[in-house]
mmCIF file of C-alpha atoms in Angstrom:
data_model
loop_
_atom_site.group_PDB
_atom_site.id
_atom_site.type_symbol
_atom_site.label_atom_id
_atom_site.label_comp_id
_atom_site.label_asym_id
_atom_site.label_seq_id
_atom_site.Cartn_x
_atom_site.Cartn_y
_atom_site.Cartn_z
ATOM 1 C CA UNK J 1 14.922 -37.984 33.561
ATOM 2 C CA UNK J 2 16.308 -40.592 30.613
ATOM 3 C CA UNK J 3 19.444 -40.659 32.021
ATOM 4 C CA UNK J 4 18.566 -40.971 35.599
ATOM 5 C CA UNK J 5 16.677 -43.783 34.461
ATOM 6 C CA UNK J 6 19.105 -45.562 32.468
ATOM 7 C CA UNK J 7 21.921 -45.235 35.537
ATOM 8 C CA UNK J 8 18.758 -47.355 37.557
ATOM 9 C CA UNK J 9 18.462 -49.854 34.929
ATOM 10 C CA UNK J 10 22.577 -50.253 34.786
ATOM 11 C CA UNK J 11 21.842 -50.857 38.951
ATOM 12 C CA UNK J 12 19.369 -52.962 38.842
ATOM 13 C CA UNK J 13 21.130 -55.045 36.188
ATOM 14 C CA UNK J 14 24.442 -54.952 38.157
ATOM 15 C CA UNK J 15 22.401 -55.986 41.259
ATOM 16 C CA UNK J 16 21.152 -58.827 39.468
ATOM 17 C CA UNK J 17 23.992 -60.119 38.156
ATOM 18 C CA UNK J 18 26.933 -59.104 41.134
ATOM 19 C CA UNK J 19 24.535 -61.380 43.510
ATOM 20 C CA UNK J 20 23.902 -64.378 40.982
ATOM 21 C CA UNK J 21 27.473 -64.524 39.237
ATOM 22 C CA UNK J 22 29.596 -62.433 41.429
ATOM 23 C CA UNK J 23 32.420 -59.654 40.264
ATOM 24 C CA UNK J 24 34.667 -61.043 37.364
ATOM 25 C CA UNK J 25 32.021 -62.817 35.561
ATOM 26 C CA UNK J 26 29.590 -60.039 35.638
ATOM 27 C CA UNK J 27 31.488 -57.784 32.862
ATOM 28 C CA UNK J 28 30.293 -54.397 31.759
ATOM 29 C CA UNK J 29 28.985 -55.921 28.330
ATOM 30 C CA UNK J 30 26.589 -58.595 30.471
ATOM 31 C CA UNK J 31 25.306 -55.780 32.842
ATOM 32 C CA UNK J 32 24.627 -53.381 29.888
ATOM 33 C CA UNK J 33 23.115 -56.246 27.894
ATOM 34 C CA UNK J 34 20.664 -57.504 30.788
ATOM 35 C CA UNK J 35 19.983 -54.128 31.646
ATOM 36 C CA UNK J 36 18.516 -53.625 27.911
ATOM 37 C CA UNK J 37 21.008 -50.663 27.174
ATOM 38 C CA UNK J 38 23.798 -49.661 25.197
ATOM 39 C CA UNK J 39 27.428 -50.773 26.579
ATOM 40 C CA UNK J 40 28.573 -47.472 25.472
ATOM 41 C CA UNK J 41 26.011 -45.544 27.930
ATOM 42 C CA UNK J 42 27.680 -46.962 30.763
ATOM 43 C CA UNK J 43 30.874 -44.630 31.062
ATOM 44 C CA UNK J 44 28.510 -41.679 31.335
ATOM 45 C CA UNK J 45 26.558 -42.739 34.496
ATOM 46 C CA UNK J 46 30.067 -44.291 35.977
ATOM 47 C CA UNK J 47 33.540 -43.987 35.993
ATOM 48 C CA UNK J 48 34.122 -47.706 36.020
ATOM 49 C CA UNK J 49 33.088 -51.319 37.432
ATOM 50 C CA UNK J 50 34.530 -50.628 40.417
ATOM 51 C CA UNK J 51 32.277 -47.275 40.851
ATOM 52 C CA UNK J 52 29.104 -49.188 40.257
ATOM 53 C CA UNK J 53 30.474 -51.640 42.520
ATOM 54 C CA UNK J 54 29.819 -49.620 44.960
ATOM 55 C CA UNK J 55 26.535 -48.568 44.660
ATOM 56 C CA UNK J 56 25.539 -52.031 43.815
ATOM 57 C CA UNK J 57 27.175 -52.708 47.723
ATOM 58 C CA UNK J 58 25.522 -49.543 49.386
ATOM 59 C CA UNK J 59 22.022 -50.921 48.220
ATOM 60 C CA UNK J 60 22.202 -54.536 49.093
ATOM 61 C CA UNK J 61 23.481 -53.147 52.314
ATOM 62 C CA UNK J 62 19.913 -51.594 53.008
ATOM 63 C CA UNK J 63 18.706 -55.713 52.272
ATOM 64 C CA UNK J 64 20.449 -57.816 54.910
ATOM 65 C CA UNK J 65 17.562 -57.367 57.088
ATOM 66 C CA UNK J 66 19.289 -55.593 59.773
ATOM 67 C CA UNK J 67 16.659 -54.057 61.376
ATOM 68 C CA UNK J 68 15.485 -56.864 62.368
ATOM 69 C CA UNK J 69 18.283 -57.189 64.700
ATOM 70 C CA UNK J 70 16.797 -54.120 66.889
ATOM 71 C CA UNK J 71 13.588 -55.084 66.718
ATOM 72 C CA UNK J 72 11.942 -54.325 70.103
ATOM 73 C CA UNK J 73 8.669 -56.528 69.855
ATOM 74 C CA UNK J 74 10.480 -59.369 70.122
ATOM 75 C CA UNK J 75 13.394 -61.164 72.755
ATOM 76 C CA UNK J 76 17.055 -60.263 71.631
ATOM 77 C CA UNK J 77 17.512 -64.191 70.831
ATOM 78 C CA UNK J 78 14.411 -64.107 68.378
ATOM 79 C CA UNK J 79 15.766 -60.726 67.187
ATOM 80 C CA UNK J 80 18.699 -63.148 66.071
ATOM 81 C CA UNK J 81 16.552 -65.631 64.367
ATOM 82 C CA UNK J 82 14.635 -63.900 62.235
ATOM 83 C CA UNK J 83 17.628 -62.116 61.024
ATOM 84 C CA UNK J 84 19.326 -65.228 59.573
ATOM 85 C CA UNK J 85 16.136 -67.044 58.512
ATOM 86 C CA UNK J 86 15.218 -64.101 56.438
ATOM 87 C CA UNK J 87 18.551 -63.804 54.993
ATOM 88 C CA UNK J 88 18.089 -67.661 54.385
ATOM 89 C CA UNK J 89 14.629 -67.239 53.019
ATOM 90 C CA UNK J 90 16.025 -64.596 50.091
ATOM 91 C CA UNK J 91 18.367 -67.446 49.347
ATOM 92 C CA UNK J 92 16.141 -70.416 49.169
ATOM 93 C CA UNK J 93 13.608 -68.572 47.267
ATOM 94 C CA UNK J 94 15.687 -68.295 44.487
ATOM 95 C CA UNK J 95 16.845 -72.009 44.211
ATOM 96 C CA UNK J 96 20.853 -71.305 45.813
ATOM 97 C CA UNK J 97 21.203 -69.474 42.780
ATOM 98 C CA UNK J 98 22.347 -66.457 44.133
ATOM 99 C CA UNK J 99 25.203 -65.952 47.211
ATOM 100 C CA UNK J 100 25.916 -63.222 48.908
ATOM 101 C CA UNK J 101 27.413 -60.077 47.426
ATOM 102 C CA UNK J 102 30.202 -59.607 50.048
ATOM 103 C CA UNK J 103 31.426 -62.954 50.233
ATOM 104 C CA UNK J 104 31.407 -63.064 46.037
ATOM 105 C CA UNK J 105 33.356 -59.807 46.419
ATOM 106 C CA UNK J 106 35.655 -60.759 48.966
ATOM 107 C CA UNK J 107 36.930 -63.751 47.603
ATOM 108 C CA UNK J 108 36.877 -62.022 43.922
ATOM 109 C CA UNK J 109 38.052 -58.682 44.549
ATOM 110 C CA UNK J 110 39.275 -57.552 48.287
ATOM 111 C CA UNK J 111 43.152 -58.621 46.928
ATOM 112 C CA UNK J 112 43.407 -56.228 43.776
ATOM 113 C CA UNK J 113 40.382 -53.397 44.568
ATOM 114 C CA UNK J 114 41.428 -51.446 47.626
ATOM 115 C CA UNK J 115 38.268 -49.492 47.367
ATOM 116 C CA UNK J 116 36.034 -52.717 47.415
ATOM 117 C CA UNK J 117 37.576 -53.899 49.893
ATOM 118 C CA UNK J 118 37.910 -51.281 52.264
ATOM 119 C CA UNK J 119 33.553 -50.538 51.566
ATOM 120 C CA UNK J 120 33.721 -54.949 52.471
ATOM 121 C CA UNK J 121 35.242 -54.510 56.204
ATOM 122 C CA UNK J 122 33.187 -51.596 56.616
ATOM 123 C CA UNK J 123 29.879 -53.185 56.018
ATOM 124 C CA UNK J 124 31.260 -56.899 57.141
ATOM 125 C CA UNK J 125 31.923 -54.624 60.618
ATOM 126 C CA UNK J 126 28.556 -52.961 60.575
ATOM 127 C CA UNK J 127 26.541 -56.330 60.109
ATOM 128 C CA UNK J 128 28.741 -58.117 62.660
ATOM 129 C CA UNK J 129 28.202 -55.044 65.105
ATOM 130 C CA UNK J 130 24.391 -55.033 64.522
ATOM 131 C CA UNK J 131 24.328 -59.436 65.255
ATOM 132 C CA UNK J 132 27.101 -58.389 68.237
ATOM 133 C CA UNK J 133 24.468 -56.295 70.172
ATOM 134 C CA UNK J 134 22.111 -58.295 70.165
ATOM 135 C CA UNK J 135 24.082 -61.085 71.263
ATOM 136 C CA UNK J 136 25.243 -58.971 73.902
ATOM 137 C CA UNK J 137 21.439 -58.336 74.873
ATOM 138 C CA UNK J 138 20.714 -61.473 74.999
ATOM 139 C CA UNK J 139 23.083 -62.444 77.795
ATOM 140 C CA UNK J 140 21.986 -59.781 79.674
ATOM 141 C CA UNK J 141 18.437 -60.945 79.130
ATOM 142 C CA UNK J 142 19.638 -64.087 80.137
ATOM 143 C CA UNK J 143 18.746 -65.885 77.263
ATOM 144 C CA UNK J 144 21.744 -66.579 76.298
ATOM 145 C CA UNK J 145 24.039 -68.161 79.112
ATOM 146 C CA UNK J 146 27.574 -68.139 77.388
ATOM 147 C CA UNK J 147 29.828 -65.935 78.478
ATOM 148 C CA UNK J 148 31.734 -65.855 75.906
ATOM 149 C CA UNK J 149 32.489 -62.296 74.449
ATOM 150 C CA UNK J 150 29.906 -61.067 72.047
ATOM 151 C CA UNK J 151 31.888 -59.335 69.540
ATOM 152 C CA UNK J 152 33.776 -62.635 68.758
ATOM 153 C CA UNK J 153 30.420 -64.920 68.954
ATOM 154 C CA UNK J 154 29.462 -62.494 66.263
ATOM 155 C CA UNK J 155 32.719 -62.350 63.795
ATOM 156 C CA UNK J 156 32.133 -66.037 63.891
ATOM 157 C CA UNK J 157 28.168 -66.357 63.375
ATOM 158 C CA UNK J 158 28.427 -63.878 60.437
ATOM 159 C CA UNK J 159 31.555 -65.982 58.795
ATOM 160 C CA UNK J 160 29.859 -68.938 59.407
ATOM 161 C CA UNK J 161 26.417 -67.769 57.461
ATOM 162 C CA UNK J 162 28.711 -66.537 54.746
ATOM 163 C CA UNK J 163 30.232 -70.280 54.772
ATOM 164 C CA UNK J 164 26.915 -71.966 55.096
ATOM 165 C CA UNK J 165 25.859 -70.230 51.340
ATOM 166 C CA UNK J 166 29.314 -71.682 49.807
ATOM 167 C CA UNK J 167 28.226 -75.167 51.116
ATOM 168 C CA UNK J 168 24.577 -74.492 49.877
ATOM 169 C CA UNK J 169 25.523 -72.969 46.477
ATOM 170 C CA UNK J 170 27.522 -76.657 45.785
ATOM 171 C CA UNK J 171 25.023 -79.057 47.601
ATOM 172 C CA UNK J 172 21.474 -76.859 47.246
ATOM 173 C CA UNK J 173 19.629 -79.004 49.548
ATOM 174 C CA UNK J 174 19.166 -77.451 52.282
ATOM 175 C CA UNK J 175 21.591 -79.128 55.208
ATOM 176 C CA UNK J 176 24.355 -75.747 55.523
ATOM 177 C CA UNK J 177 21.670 -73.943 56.189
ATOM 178 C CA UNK J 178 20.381 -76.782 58.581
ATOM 179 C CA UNK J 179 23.734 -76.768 60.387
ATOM 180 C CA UNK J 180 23.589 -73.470 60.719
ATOM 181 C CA UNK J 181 20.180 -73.014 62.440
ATOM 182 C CA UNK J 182 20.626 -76.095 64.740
ATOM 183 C CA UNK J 183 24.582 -75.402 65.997
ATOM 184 C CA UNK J 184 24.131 -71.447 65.889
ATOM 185 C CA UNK J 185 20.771 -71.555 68.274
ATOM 186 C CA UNK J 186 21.513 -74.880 70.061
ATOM 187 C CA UNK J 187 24.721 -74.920 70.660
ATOM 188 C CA UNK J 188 26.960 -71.556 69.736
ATOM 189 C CA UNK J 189 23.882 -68.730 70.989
ATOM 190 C CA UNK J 190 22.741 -71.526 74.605
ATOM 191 C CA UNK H 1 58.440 -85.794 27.805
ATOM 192 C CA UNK H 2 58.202 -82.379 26.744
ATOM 193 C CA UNK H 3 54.241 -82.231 26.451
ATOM 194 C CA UNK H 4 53.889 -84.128 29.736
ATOM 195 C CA UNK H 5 56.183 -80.737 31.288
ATOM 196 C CA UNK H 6 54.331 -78.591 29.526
ATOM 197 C CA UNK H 7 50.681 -80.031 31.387
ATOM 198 C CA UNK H 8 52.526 -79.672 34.660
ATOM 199 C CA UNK H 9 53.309 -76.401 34.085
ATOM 200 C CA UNK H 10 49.754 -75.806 33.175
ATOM 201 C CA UNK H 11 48.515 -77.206 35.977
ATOM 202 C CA UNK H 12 50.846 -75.867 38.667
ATOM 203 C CA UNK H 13 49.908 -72.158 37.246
ATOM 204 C CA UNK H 14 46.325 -72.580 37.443
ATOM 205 C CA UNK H 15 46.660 -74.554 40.895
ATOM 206 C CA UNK H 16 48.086 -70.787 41.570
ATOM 207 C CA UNK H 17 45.909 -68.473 39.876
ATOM 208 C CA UNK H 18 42.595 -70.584 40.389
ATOM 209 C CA UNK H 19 43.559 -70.376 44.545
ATOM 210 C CA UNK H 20 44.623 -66.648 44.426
ATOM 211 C CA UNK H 21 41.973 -65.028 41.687
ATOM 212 C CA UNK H 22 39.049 -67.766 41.802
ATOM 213 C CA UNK H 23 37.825 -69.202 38.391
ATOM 214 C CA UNK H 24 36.214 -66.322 36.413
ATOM 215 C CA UNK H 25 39.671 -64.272 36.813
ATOM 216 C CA UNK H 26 42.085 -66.584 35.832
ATOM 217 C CA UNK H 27 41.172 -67.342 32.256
ATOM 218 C CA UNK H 28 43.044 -69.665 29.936
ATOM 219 C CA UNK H 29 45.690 -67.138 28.881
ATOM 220 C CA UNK H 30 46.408 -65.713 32.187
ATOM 221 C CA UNK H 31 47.219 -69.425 33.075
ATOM 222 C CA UNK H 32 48.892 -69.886 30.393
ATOM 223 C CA UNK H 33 51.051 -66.751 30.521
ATOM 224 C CA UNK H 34 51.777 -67.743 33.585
ATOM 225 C CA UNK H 35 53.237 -70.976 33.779
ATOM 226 C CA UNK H 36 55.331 -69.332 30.626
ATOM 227 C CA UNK H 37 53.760 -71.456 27.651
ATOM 228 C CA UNK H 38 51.892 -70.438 24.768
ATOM 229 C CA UNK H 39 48.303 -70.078 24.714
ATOM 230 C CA UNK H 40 48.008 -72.390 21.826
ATOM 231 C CA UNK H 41 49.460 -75.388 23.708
ATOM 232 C CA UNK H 42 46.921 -74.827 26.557
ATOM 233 C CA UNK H 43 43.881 -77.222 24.251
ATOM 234 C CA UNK H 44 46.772 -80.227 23.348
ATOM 235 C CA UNK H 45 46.361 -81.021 27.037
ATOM 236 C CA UNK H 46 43.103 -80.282 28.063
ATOM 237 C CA UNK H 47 39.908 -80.032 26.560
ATOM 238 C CA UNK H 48 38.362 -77.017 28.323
ATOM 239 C CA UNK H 49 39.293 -74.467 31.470
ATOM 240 C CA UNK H 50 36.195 -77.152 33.302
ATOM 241 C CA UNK H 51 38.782 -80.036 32.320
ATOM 242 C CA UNK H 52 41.975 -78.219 33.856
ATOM 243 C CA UNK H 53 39.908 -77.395 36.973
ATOM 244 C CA UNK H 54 39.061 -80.622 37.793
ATOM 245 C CA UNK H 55 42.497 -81.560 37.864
ATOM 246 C CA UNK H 56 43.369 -78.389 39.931
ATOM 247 C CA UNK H 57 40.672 -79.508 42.058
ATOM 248 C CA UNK H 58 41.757 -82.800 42.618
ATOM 249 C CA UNK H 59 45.721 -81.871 43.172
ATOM 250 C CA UNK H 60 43.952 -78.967 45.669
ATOM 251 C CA UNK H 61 42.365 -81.687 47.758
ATOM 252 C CA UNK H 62 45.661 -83.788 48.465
ATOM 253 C CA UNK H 63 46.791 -80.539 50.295
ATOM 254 C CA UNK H 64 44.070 -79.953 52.720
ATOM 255 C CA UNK H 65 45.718 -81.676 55.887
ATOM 256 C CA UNK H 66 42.580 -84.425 55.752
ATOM 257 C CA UNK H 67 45.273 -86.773 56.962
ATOM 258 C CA UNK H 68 46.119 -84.851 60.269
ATOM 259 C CA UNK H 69 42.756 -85.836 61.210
ATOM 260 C CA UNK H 70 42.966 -89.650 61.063
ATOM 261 C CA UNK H 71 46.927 -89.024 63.116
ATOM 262 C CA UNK H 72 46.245 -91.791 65.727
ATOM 263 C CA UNK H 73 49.616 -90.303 67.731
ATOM 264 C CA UNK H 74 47.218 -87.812 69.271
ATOM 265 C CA UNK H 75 43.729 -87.187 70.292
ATOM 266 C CA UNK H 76 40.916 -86.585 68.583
ATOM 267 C CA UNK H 77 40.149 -83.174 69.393
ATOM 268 C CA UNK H 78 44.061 -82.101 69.309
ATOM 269 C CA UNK H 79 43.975 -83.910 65.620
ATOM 270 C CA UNK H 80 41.194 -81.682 65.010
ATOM 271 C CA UNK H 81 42.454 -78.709 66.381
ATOM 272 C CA UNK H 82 45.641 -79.751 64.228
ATOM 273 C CA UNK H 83 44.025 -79.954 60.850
ATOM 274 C CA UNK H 84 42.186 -75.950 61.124
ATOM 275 C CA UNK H 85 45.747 -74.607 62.335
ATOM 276 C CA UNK H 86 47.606 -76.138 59.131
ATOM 277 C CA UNK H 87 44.841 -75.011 56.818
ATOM 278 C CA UNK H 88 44.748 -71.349 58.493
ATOM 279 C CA UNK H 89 48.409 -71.574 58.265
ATOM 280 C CA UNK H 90 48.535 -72.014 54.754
ATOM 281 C CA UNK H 91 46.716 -68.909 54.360
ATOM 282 C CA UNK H 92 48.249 -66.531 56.514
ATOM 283 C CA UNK H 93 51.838 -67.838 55.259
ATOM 284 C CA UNK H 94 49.965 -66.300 51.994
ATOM 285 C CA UNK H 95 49.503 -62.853 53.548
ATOM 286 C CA UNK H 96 45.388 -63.585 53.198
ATOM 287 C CA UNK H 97 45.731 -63.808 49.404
ATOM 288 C CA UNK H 98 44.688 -67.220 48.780
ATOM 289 C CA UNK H 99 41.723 -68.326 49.724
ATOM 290 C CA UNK H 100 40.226 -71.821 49.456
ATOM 291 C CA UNK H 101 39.520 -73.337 45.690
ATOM 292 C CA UNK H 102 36.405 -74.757 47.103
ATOM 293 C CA UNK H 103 34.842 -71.599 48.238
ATOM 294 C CA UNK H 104 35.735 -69.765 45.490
ATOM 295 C CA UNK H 105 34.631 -72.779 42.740
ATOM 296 C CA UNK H 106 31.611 -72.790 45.056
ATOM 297 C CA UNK H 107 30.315 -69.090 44.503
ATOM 298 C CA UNK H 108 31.399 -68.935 40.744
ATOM 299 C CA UNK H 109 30.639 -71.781 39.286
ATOM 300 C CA UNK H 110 28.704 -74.475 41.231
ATOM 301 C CA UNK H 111 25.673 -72.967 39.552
ATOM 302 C CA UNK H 112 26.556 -72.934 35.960
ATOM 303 C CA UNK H 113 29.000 -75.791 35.238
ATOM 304 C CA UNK H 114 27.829 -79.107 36.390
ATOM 305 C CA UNK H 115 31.013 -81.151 36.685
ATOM 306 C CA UNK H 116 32.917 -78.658 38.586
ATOM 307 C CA UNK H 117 29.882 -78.370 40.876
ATOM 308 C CA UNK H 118 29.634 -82.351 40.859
ATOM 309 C CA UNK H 119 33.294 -82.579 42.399
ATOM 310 C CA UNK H 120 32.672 -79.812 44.784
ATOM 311 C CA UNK H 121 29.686 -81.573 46.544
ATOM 312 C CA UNK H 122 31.650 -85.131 46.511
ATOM 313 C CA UNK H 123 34.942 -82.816 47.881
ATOM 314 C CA UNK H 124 33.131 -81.023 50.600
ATOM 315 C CA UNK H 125 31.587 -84.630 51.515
ATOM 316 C CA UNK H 126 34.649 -86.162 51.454
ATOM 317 C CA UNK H 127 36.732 -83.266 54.210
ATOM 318 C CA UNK H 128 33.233 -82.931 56.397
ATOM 319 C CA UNK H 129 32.862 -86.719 56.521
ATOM 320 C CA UNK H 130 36.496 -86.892 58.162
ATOM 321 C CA UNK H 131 35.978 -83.965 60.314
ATOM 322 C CA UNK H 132 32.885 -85.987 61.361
ATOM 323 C CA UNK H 133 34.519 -88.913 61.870
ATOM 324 C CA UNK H 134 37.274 -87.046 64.085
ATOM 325 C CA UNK H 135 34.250 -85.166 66.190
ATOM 326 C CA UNK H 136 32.601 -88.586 66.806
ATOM 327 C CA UNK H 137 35.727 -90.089 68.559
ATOM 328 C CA UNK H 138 35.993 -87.023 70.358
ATOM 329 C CA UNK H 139 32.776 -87.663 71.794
ATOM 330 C CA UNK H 140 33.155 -91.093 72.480
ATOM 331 C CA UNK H 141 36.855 -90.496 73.919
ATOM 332 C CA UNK H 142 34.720 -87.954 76.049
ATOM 333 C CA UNK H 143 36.733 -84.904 74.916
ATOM 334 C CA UNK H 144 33.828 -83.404 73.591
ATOM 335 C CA UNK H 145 31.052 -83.596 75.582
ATOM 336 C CA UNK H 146 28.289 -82.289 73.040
ATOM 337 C CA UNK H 147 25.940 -85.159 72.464
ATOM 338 C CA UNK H 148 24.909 -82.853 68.477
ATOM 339 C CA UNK H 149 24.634 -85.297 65.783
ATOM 340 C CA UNK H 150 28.810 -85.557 64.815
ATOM 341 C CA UNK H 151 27.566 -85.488 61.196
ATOM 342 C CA UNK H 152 25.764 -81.881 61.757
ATOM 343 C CA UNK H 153 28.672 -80.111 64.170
ATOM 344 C CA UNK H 154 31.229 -80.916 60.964
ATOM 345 C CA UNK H 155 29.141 -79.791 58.646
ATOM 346 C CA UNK H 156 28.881 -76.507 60.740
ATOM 347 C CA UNK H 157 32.334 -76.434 61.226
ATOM 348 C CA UNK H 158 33.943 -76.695 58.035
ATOM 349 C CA UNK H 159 31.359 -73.921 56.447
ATOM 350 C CA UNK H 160 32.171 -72.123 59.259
ATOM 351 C CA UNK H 161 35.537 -72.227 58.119
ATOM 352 C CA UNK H 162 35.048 -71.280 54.629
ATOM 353 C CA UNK H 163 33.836 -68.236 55.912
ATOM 354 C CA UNK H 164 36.215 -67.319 57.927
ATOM 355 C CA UNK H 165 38.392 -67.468 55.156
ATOM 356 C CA UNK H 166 35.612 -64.652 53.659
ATOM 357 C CA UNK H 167 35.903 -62.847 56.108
ATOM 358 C CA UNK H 168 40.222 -62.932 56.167
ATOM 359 C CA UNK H 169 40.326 -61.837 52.651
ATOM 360 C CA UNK H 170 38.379 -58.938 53.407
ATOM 361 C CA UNK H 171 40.526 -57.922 56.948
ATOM 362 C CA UNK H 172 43.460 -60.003 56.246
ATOM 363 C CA UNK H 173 44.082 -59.039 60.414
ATOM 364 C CA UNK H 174 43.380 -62.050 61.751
ATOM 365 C CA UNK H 175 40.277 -61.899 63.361
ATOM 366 C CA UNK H 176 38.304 -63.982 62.000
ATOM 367 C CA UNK H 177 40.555 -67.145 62.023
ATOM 368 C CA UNK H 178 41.107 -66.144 65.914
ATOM 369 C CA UNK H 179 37.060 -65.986 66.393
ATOM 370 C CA UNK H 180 36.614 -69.466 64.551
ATOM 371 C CA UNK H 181 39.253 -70.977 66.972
ATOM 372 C CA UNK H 182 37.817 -69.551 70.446
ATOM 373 C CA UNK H 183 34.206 -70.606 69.545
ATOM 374 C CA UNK H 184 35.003 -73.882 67.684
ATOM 375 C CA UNK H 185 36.988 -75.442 70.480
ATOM 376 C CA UNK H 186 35.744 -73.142 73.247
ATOM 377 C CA UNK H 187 32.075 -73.448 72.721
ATOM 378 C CA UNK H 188 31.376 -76.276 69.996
ATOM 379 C CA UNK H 189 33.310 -78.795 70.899
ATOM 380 C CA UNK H 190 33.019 -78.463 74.125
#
């Protein structure tokens, strides 16, 4: 069981660090360190960065508060809502200090790690997919009168939350996110 | 005149390296090994990789087509429309490689080194303030009929634009850049 628990630690610490300073800056020695074990038992719970990489992906994949996107109890439009604002919420709570792991990855890695890059389209698709059916149910629900195909409302709402946290991790007051809500709801999702 | 060549070179390298690999990556000797000079000559120019930055930063923000939105010759949505076609242009003539200094500067290092974070806030001011100025003569020209707060809409817009950039470097098919086009002049600036 020491080991297993050691490879969580070396997650945990990766998941930490990945989110806060993204994928250069977060070497092997500063994951190992913050995860209060030795560098050298890092090669036997993965092959390399790039491995735990990918786990550290897979798991903040099951974070992005997608299921709030099918959530049945409420209109397809508030569906929407909730799913940003609690993506914003994770954010603000701790200070702007933290993006988001795909867009740190994609501008840090997607060039030079094929692997990386090819797990970033899938679950950049997948999230986009998820915001594009709802979109899609809310025309039909009517609350959304646009006609304007779904799939690209979508590719543009989720690059323009990943945009909003670059402006917020410069500025940190507040007003990307701001934009966001009021264009997205008032003017982009009408 | 030597030394003065020498701080060009330095600069034009990291210019480079900072747009393709982001901060973190591109470390003092990889600039340096780059622009072909030795390492040691890197600290008779500039105090710090911060200090060399800066200036990056500062060169990076005379080439951001700012001044295609100020072109009296044509409208000011077309001027608009202008300035996001030259800046996606740039990038695709890159095969998705580079992506924007700001973004990148934003995610690594807006949280941990003051004065780069400092001259990101006043940059991102500067470029949204002109696309704001641009959006409110479209809507007094009455090309954009959109009575949102001018000030908000460009904030949107050139986040949303940093992300799209996110999202390129991740697809590199040009998706994204088409969705930000369709919904920014289809739907936004309506």
């Amino acid at each position: 069981m020491a080991r297993a628990s050691v490879r969580e630690q070396i997650v945990d610490a990766a998941y930490e660090q990945f989110h806060r300073h993204g994928y250069n800056a977060a070497g092997v020695k500063l994951i190992t360190d913050s995860a209060g074990v030795p560098k050298g038992s890092f090669y036997n719970h993965f092959e390399s960065k790039e491995a735990l990489a990918l786990v550290v992906m897979e798991r903040y994949g099951r974070t992005r508060h997608v299921e709030e996107l099918t959530d049945e109890e409420v209109t397809p439009l508030a569906r929407l809502r909730n799913h940003f604002e609690l993506l914003a919420k994770d954010i603000v709570e701790f200070g702007y200090e933290r993006g988001c792991v795909y867009g740190n990855f994609s501008n840090e890695t997607a060039d030079h790690i094929p692997a990386i890059r090819t797990a970033l389209i899938e679950a950049l698709n997948f999230w986009t997919g998820a915001v594009a059916t709802a979109i899609r149910a809310a025309q039909e629900a009517g609350e959304v009168t646009s006609t304007q195909d779904a799939d690209v409302v979508a590719r543009f709402l989720t690059n323009a939350w990943e945009g909003a946290i670059v402006g917020e991790r410069a500025a940190k007051d507040g007003s990307s996110f701001a934009a966001f809500f009021t264009v997205a709801f008032e003017v982009v999702l009408r």
